[in-house]
Coordinates of C-alpha atoms in Angstrom, one line a residue:
Chain S
M81 CA 11.2 -9.5 -14.5
R82 CA 11.4 -6.0 -16.0
H83 CA 11.4 -3.8 -12.9
D84 CA 14.0 -1.3 -11.7
H85 CA 12.7 -1.5 -8.1
L86 CA 10.6 -3.9 -6.1
I87 CA 8.2 -1.8 -4.0
S88 CA 5.0 -3.8 -3.9
A89 CA 3.9 -7.4 -4.6
A90 CA 1.1 -5.8 -6.7
Q91 CA 3.6 -4.9 -9.4
L92 CA 4.6 -8.6 -9.9
S93 CA 2.8 -10.5 -12.6
R94 CA 2.5 -14.2 -12.6
S95 CA 5.4 -14.6 -15.0
D96 CA 7.5 -12.2 -12.8
V97 CA 6.9 -14.4 -9.8
E98 CA 7.6 -17.6 -11.7
A99 CA 10.8 -16.2 -13.1
V100 CA 12.1 -15.3 -9.6
L101 CA 11.1 -18.6 -8.1
D102 CA 12.6 -20.6 -11.0
R103 CA 15.9 -18.8 -10.6
A104 CA 15.7 -19.3 -6.8
G105 CA 15.2 -23.0 -7.4
E106 CA 18.3 -23.2 -9.6
I107 CA 20.3 -21.4 -7.0
A108 CA 19.0 -23.6 -4.1
D109 CA 19.9 -26.7 -6.1
D110 CA 23.5 -25.7 -6.5
L111 CA 24.3 -22.8 -4.1
A112 CA 28.1 -23.2 -4.7
A113 CA 27.7 -22.5 -8.4
Y114 CA 26.5 -19.0 -7.7
R115 CA 29.3 -18.2 -5.2
D116 CA 31.0 -15.7 -7.4
S117 CA 28.2 -14.7 -9.7
R118 CA 28.2 -11.1 -8.5
P119 CA 31.8 -10.3 -7.4
G120 CA 32.1 -6.7 -6.4
L121 CA 28.4 -6.2 -5.6
V122 CA 27.9 -3.8 -2.7
L123 CA 24.4 -4.0 -1.2
G124 CA 23.3 -1.1 1.0
L125 CA 21.2 -2.2 4.0
C126 CA 19.0 0.7 5.2
F127 CA 17.0 -0.6 8.1
F128 CA 15.1 2.1 10.0
E129 CA 13.4 -0.6 12.0
P130 CA 14.7 -3.7 13.8
S131 CA 15.0 -6.8 11.7
T132 CA 16.6 -10.2 12.1
R133 CA 15.6 -12.5 9.3
T134 CA 15.1 -10.1 6.5
K135 CA 18.3 -8.2 7.1
M136 CA 20.4 -11.2 7.7
S137 CA 19.1 -13.1 4.7
F138 CA 19.8 -10.1 2.4
D139 CA 23.2 -9.9 3.9
A140 CA 23.8 -13.6 3.4
A141 CA 22.3 -13.4 -0.2
A142 CA 24.7 -10.6 -1.2
K143 CA 27.7 -12.4 0.3
R144 CA 26.8 -15.8 -1.2
L145 CA 26.7 -14.0 -4.6
G146 CA 30.3 -12.9 -4.0
G147 CA 29.4 -9.4 -3.0
S148 CA 29.4 -7.5 0.3
T149 CA 27.1 -5.3 2.3
I150 CA 27.2 -1.9 3.9
D151 CA 24.9 -1.2 6.7
M152 CA 23.7 2.2 8.0
G153 CA 23.4 0.7 11.4
S154 CA 20.7 1.5 13.9
V155 CA 18.7 4.7 13.5
E156 CA 20.1 5.9 16.8
S157 CA 23.6 5.8 15.4
S158 CA 22.8 7.4 12.0
S159 CA 22.2 10.9 10.6
V160 CA 18.5 10.3 10.9
T161 CA 18.8 11.5 14.5
K162 CA 20.0 14.8 13.1
G163 CA 16.8 15.2 11.2
E164 CA 18.0 14.0 7.8
S165 CA 15.1 13.2 5.5
L166 CA 14.7 9.7 4.0
A167 CA 15.1 11.1 0.6
D168 CA 18.5 12.6 1.4
T169 CA 19.6 9.4 3.2
V170 CA 19.0 7.1 0.3
R171 CA 20.5 9.6 -2.2
V172 CA 23.7 9.5 -0.2
I173 CA 23.8 5.8 0.2
E174 CA 23.1 5.1 -3.4
G175 CA 26.5 6.6 -4.1
Y176 CA 28.1 3.9 -2.0
A177 CA 26.1 0.9 -3.2
D178 CA 24.9 -1.0 -6.3
A179 CA 21.5 -1.7 -4.8
L180 CA 19.6 -0.7 -1.7
V181 CA 17.3 -2.7 0.7
L182 CA 15.0 -0.5 2.7
R183 CA 13.0 -1.1 5.8
H184 CA 11.1 1.8 7.3
P185 CA 8.3 2.3 9.8
S186 CA 6.2 4.5 7.4
E187 CA 3.9 3.2 4.7
G188 CA 5.0 4.4 1.3
A189 CA 8.6 4.9 2.4
A190 CA 10.0 2.6 -0.3
K191 CA 8.0 4.2 -3.0
L192 CA 9.2 7.6 -2.0
A193 CA 12.8 6.4 -1.7
S194 CA 12.7 4.8 -5.1
D195 CA 11.7 8.2 -6.6
F196 CA 15.1 9.6 -5.5
V197 CA 17.5 6.8 -6.5
D198 CA 18.7 5.3 -9.7
V199 CA 20.1 2.0 -8.3
P200 CA 17.6 -0.8 -7.7
L201 CA 15.7 -0.5 -4.4
I202 CA 13.9 -3.4 -2.7
N203 CA 11.2 -2.7 -0.1
A204 CA 12.0 -4.8 2.9
G205 CA 8.9 -3.7 4.8
D206 CA 7.3 -0.3 5.0
G207 CA 5.2 0.0 8.1
A208 CA 1.9 -1.8 7.7
G209 CA 2.2 -1.6 3.9
Q210 CA 4.1 -4.2 1.9
H211 CA 6.9 -6.7 2.2
P212 CA 7.3 -8.2 -1.3
S213 CA 10.6 -10.1 -0.9
Q214 CA 9.0 -11.9 2.0
T215 CA 6.1 -12.8 -0.3
L216 CA 8.5 -14.2 -2.9
L217 CA 10.0 -16.6 -0.3
D218 CA 6.5 -17.4 1.0
L219 CA 5.4 -18.3 -2.6
Y220 CA 8.6 -20.3 -3.1
T221 CA 7.7 -22.3 0.0
I222 CA 4.1 -22.8 -1.0
R223 CA 5.2 -23.9 -4.5
E224 CA 7.7 -26.4 -3.1
E225 CA 5.0 -28.0 -0.9
N226 CA 1.8 -27.6 -2.8
G227 CA 2.3 -25.9 -6.2
L228 CA 0.7 -22.5 -6.8
D229 CA -2.6 -23.3 -8.6
D230 CA -5.8 -25.0 -7.5
L231 CA -5.0 -24.1 -3.9
T232 CA -7.0 -23.0 -0.9
V233 CA -5.0 -20.8 1.4
G234 CA -6.0 -19.5 4.8
I235 CA -4.4 -16.4 6.1
M236 CA -5.0 -15.8 9.8
G237 CA -4.1 -13.2 12.4
D238 CA -3.5 -9.5 12.1
L239 CA -4.7 -8.8 8.6
K240 CA -5.1 -5.1 9.1
Y241 CA -1.5 -4.2 9.9
G242 CA 0.3 -7.3 8.6
R243 CA 2.4 -6.2 5.7
T244 CA 3.3 -9.8 4.8
V245 CA -0.4 -10.5 4.5
H246 CA -1.0 -7.5 2.2
S247 CA 1.8 -8.6 -0.1
L248 CA 0.9 -12.2 -0.1
A249 CA -2.7 -11.6 -0.9
A250 CA -1.8 -9.4 -3.8
A251 CA 0.6 -12.0 -5.2
L252 CA -1.7 -14.9 -4.8
A253 CA -4.3 -13.1 -6.9
N254 CA -2.1 -14.0 -9.9
F255 CA -2.8 -17.7 -9.3
E256 CA -5.8 -20.1 -9.1
V257 CA -6.1 -19.7 -5.4
S258 CA -9.1 -19.4 -3.1
Q259 CA -8.1 -17.1 -0.3
H260 CA -9.7 -17.2 3.1
F261 CA -8.9 -14.5 5.6
I262 CA -9.4 -15.2 9.3
S263 CA -9.2 -12.4 11.8
P264 CA -11.1 -10.5 14.5
E265 CA -13.4 -7.9 13.0
S266 CA -11.1 -5.1 14.2
L267 CA -8.2 -6.5 12.3
R268 CA -9.8 -7.2 8.9
L269 CA -8.0 -6.5 5.7
P270 CA -7.7 -2.8 4.9
R271 CA -10.1 -1.3 2.3
S272 CA -7.2 -0.9 -0.1
V273 CA -6.2 -4.6 -0.1
R274 CA -9.8 -5.7 -0.5
F275 CA -10.2 -3.2 -3.4
D276 CA -7.2 -4.7 -5.2
L277 CA -8.4 -8.3 -4.6
H278 CA -11.8 -7.3 -6.0
E279 CA -10.2 -5.6 -9.0
A280 CA -8.1 -8.7 -9.6
G281 CA -11.1 -10.9 -9.5
A282 CA -9.6 -13.0 -6.7
Q283 CA -11.7 -15.6 -4.9
V284 CA -11.9 -14.2 -1.4
R285 CA -13.8 -15.0 1.8
E286 CA -13.5 -13.5 5.2
H287 CA -14.1 -15.3 8.5
T288 CA -13.8 -14.6 12.2
E289 CA -13.0 -18.2 13.2
L290 CA -10.6 -20.8 11.8
E291 CA -12.6 -23.9 12.6
P292 CA -15.3 -23.7 9.9
V293 CA -12.7 -23.4 7.1
L294 CA -9.7 -25.3 8.4
S295 CA -10.5 -28.7 6.8
E296 CA -10.6 -27.0 3.3
L297 CA -7.1 -25.5 3.5
D298 CA -4.0 -26.6 1.7
V299 CA -2.0 -23.8 3.4
L300 CA -2.5 -22.0 6.7
Y301 CA -0.5 -18.8 6.9
V302 CA -0.4 -17.6 10.5
T303 CA 0.6 -14.1 11.6
R304 CA 1.0 -12.6 15.0
I305 CA -1.9 -10.6 16.4
Q306 CA -0.1 -7.5 17.5
R307 CA -1.0 -6.7 21.1
E308 CA 0.3 -3.2 20.7
R309 CA -2.4 -2.4 18.1
F310 CA -5.3 -2.8 20.5
P311 CA -6.4 0.3 22.4
D312 CA -7.6 -1.9 25.3
E313 CA -5.8 -5.0 26.7
S314 CA -9.0 -6.7 27.4
E315 CA -10.0 -6.4 23.7
Y316 CA -6.8 -8.1 22.8
R317 CA -7.3 -10.9 25.3
A318 CA -10.8 -11.5 24.0
V319 CA -9.6 -12.4 20.5
A320 CA -6.0 -13.5 20.9
G321 CA -6.8 -17.0 22.2
E322 CA -9.1 -17.6 19.2
Y323 CA -6.2 -17.3 16.8
Q324 CA -3.7 -19.7 18.5
I325 CA -3.1 -23.1 17.0
D326 CA -1.5 -26.2 18.4
A327 CA -1.1 -29.8 17.2
D328 CA -4.7 -30.7 18.5
T329 CA -6.1 -27.8 16.4
L330 CA -4.5 -29.1 13.3
A331 CA -5.9 -32.6 13.8
A332 CA -9.1 -31.2 12.1
G333 CA -7.0 -30.1 9.1
R334 CA -5.9 -32.1 6.1
D335 CA -3.0 -34.4 6.5
D336 CA -1.0 -32.5 4.0
L337 CA -1.8 -29.0 5.4
T338 CA 1.2 -26.7 5.3
V339 CA 1.5 -24.3 8.2
M340 CA 3.5 -21.2 7.6
H341 CA 4.4 -18.0 9.5
P342 CA 6.6 -15.1 8.6
L343 CA 8.1 -15.1 12.1
P344 CA 8.8 -14.0 14.7
R345 CA 6.0 -16.0 16.5
V346 CA 5.0 -15.3 20.0
D347 CA 2.3 -17.7 21.1
E348 CA 0.1 -18.1 18.0
I349 CA 1.7 -21.4 17.1
A350 CA 2.4 -23.7 20.0
P351 CA 5.8 -25.5 20.1
D352 CA 4.1 -28.9 19.6
V353 CA 3.3 -27.9 16.0
D354 CA 7.0 -27.8 15.3
E355 CA 7.2 -31.6 15.5
T356 CA 4.3 -32.2 13.1
D357 CA 4.5 -32.7 9.4
H358 CA 2.6 -29.4 8.9
A359 CA 5.3 -27.0 10.1
R360 CA 7.2 -25.2 7.4
Y361 CA 8.0 -21.9 9.0
F362 CA 11.7 -22.5 9.6
Q363 CA 12.2 -23.9 6.1
Q364 CA 10.2 -20.8 4.9
A365 CA 12.8 -18.5 6.6
H366 CA 15.7 -20.5 5.2
N367 CA 14.2 -20.1 1.7
G368 CA 14.8 -16.4 2.1
V369 CA 18.5 -16.7 1.0
P370 CA 18.1 -18.3 -2.4
V371 CA 15.0 -16.2 -3.2
R372 CA 16.8 -13.0 -2.3
M373 CA 19.8 -14.1 -4.3
A374 CA 17.6 -14.6 -7.3
L375 CA 15.9 -11.3 -6.7
L376 CA 19.1 -9.3 -6.5
E377 CA 20.6 -11.0 -9.5
M378 CA 17.5 -10.2 -11.6
L379 CA 17.1 -6.6 -10.5
L380 CA 20.8 -6.0 -11.2
E381 CA 20.5 -7.6 -14.6
N382 CA 17.7 -5.3 -15.5
H383 CA 19.8 -2.5 -14.4
G384 CA 22.7 -3.4 -16.6
G385 CA 24.8 -5.1 -14.1
I386 CA 26.8 -3.7 -11.2
S387 CA 29.3 -0.9 -11.4
Chain Y
M71 CA -37.3 35.7 -11.9
S72 CA -36.3 32.6 -10.1
D73 CA -35.6 32.3 -6.4
H74 CA -31.8 32.0 -6.8
Q75 CA -31.6 34.7 -9.4
L76 CA -33.0 37.0 -6.8
R77 CA -30.5 35.9 -4.3
V78 CA -27.4 36.1 -6.5
S79 CA -26.9 38.8 -9.0
K80 CA -25.1 38.5 -12.4
I81 CA -21.4 39.2 -12.6
R82 CA -19.6 41.1 -15.3
N83 CA -16.4 39.0 -15.5
G84 CA -15.3 35.8 -13.7
T85 CA -16.5 32.3 -12.9
V86 CA -19.9 30.8 -11.9
I87 CA -19.7 27.4 -10.5
D88 CA -23.1 25.8 -10.5
H89 CA -24.5 22.5 -9.4
I90 CA -22.1 22.1 -6.5
A91 CA -23.4 19.4 -4.1
A92 CA -25.3 21.1 -1.3
G93 CA -23.1 22.1 1.5
Q94 CA -19.8 22.0 -0.4
A95 CA -19.5 25.6 -1.5
L96 CA -17.2 26.5 1.4
N97 CA -15.0 23.6 0.6
V98 CA -14.8 24.7 -3.0
L99 CA -13.7 28.1 -1.8
A100 CA -11.1 26.4 0.3
I101 CA -9.8 24.6 -2.8
L102 CA -9.5 27.8 -4.6
G103 CA -7.7 29.4 -1.7
I104 CA -10.3 32.1 -1.4
D105 CA -11.1 33.4 2.1
G106 CA -12.5 36.9 1.2
S107 CA -9.3 38.8 1.8
E108 CA -8.3 38.7 -1.9
G109 CA -10.8 41.3 -2.9
Y110 CA -12.8 39.2 -5.4
G111 CA -16.5 40.0 -5.5
L112 CA -18.0 36.8 -4.2
S113 CA -21.6 35.5 -4.1
I114 CA -22.4 32.2 -2.3
A115 CA -25.8 30.5 -2.5
M116 CA -26.2 27.4 -0.5
N117 CA -28.9 24.8 -0.3
V118 CA -31.0 26.3 -3.1
S119 CA -33.4 24.1 -4.9
S120 CA -32.3 22.3 -8.0
G121 CA -34.2 20.2 -10.5
R122 CA -31.1 18.0 -11.1
L123 CA -29.7 17.7 -7.6
G124 CA -32.6 18.5 -5.3
R125 CA -30.5 21.0 -3.4
K126 CA -27.3 22.6 -4.6
D127 CA -24.8 25.4 -3.9
I128 CA -23.7 28.1 -6.4
L129 CA -20.6 30.3 -6.3
K130 CA -20.0 33.4 -8.4
I131 CA -16.5 34.7 -8.3
E132 CA -15.7 38.0 -10.0
D133 CA -12.4 38.5 -11.9
R134 CA -11.2 35.0 -11.2
E135 CA -10.9 32.0 -13.5
L136 CA -9.9 28.4 -12.5
S137 CA -6.7 26.5 -13.2
Q138 CA -6.9 22.9 -14.4
S139 CA -5.6 21.6 -11.1
E140 CA -8.3 23.5 -9.3
V141 CA -10.9 22.0 -11.6
D142 CA -9.4 18.5 -11.0
V143 CA -10.0 18.6 -7.3
L144 CA -13.3 20.4 -7.7
S145 CA -14.4 17.4 -9.7
L146 CA -13.8 15.1 -6.7
I147 CA -16.0 16.9 -4.3
A148 CA -18.5 18.4 -6.8
P149 CA -18.6 15.9 -9.7
E150 CA -21.9 17.4 -11.0
A151 CA -20.6 20.9 -11.1
T152 CA -20.7 23.1 -14.1
I153 CA -18.2 25.9 -14.6
N154 CA -19.3 29.0 -16.5
I155 CA -16.8 31.5 -17.6
V156 CA -18.4 35.0 -17.8
R157 CA -17.0 37.9 -19.7
D158 CA -18.9 41.2 -20.0
F159 CA -22.1 39.6 -18.5
E160 CA -22.1 36.8 -21.1
V161 CA -21.4 33.1 -20.5
I162 CA -18.7 32.5 -23.0
E163 CA -17.7 29.0 -21.9
K164 CA -19.7 26.3 -20.1
N165 CA -18.0 23.1 -18.9
R166 CA -18.8 20.1 -16.9
V167 CA -16.0 19.0 -14.6
E168 CA -14.2 15.7 -15.5
R169 CA -12.6 13.4 -13.1
P170 CA -8.8 13.4 -13.7
D171 CA -6.7 10.2 -13.5
R172 CA -4.6 11.7 -10.7
V173 CA -4.4 14.8 -8.4
S174 CA -1.1 16.0 -7.0
G175 CA -0.3 18.3 -4.1
L176 CA -4.0 19.1 -3.3
L177 CA -5.0 16.4 -0.8
S178 CA -3.2 15.2 2.3
C179 CA -3.2 11.5 3.1
P180 CA -5.4 10.6 6.1
N181 CA -3.0 7.8 7.1
H182 CA -0.9 9.5 9.7
N183 CA 1.8 6.9 9.2
C184 CA 2.1 7.6 5.5
I185 CA 5.5 8.8 4.5
T186 CA 3.9 11.9 2.8
N187 CA 3.0 13.1 6.3
A188 CA 6.6 13.1 7.3
D189 CA 9.0 15.9 6.6
E190 CA 10.0 14.7 3.1
P191 CA 10.5 16.7 -0.1
V192 CA 7.5 15.3 -2.0
E193 CA 4.0 16.5 -2.7
T194 CA 1.1 14.1 -2.3
A195 CA -0.3 12.3 -5.2
F196 CA -3.6 10.4 -5.5
E197 CA -4.9 8.1 -8.2
V198 CA -8.6 8.7 -8.9
I199 CA -10.3 5.3 -8.6
S200 CA -13.9 4.2 -9.0
D201 CA -14.9 4.8 -5.4
G202 CA -12.6 7.6 -4.3
V203 CA -9.0 8.4 -4.5
R204 CA -6.0 6.4 -3.5
C205 CA -2.6 7.6 -2.1
N206 CA 0.2 6.7 -4.6
Y207 CA 2.6 6.1 -1.7
C208 CA 0.8 4.1 1.0
G209 CA -2.3 3.0 -1.0
T210 CA -4.8 4.4 1.5
I211 CA -8.2 4.9 -0.1
I212 CA -10.3 8.0 0.7
H213 CA -13.8 6.9 0.0
E214 CA -15.9 9.7 1.3
D215 CA -15.5 13.2 2.7
I216 CA -12.7 13.9 0.3
A217 CA -12.9 17.6 1.1
D218 CA -11.9 16.9 4.7
H219 CA -8.4 16.0 3.3
L220 CA -7.8 19.1 1.3
A221 CA -4.2 20.2 1.7
V222 CA -4.9 23.8 0.7
E223 CA -4.5 26.5 3.4

């Protein structure tokens, strides 16, 4: 991988993805061997939005590599409340850290921040934009279960505002994957994502219901339909129930269907799915640590190592 | 003498922008930052007949020539426009506009949640794509009515 920053999944080629996943696999196979591979690493965690899994797995990844993290803390306790710009905030923190991880509520925030820093910067979610490190762990999970070619993947839920969806769709376009997008009309993929998929020559179909396509799927990637996005509660109620799955729903799917979710879930996957052979969402979250270890190592290698 | 020659007289020095899509002349003036207070002699013809476009607008601006960045944005809202530079009543240069690869600082992003709409020290940048322009930061595509997003005052 020859990038200074990871801003968007669209910047990742097939070989980039495979290189990260291969390294992540080596790390996962022998976690202890990497315990001190990056002694002295200081990773700056800049989270302008709440996060549990992404923040903690980057924290764990840095520490498992022998490094440490510094954390700007909540927005409320930072200089952001004094009106400091994002550009200034990251320019200051890059002086304290060897690499930065940024989550921000605005689309394009990571791109902007990367224009102002020299240390590697990873986009850990920018509004409804992109979440490329999540995508790498999603792909790692899919590869473990199904491989990454000759696949049929269904992505269901909030496709309009779902940053994990936007990143995953872009990355899957590198592989022989037929992508099926299932959502209410009001939450279809944004024009920009559809444009990129078209330009990439991806095989794409859009649906408003899961049932007609479920039996074709190797992977079903479920995201939360975000109630807060709907202007009217009744509009939300009209569609939300259509996009909930339980063990009975999955009976119409293939026996080897893999069900994933970036988490947190609310009610779109019933608890009875957890006990089926389909559920992979907790393993998916656990995969975040070796994948982010690999990502950090490779970005730092590109950058000539840590100071 | 043709109909629009009667309406719009020749200028001694300046720029004639012809073949502007009908109804876009005032947006072109907005791009150029011209509101009449600058003192340029200005002629505007709107919705005149055109063999090529059916209807078109024409602008004649005395003592003013265009910068490349102005031409770049002009190309997005008036892709058929021709720009004639006039000196001493003669057209000394006649150019079709060309779509640039990128425009910077001239459009605002329609995505209110784009970081370029926050108070950050950057100017907007848009990649010109086949069916519009695309924000370099958030990826939002402006497909139509590009003139509605002009960042010029």
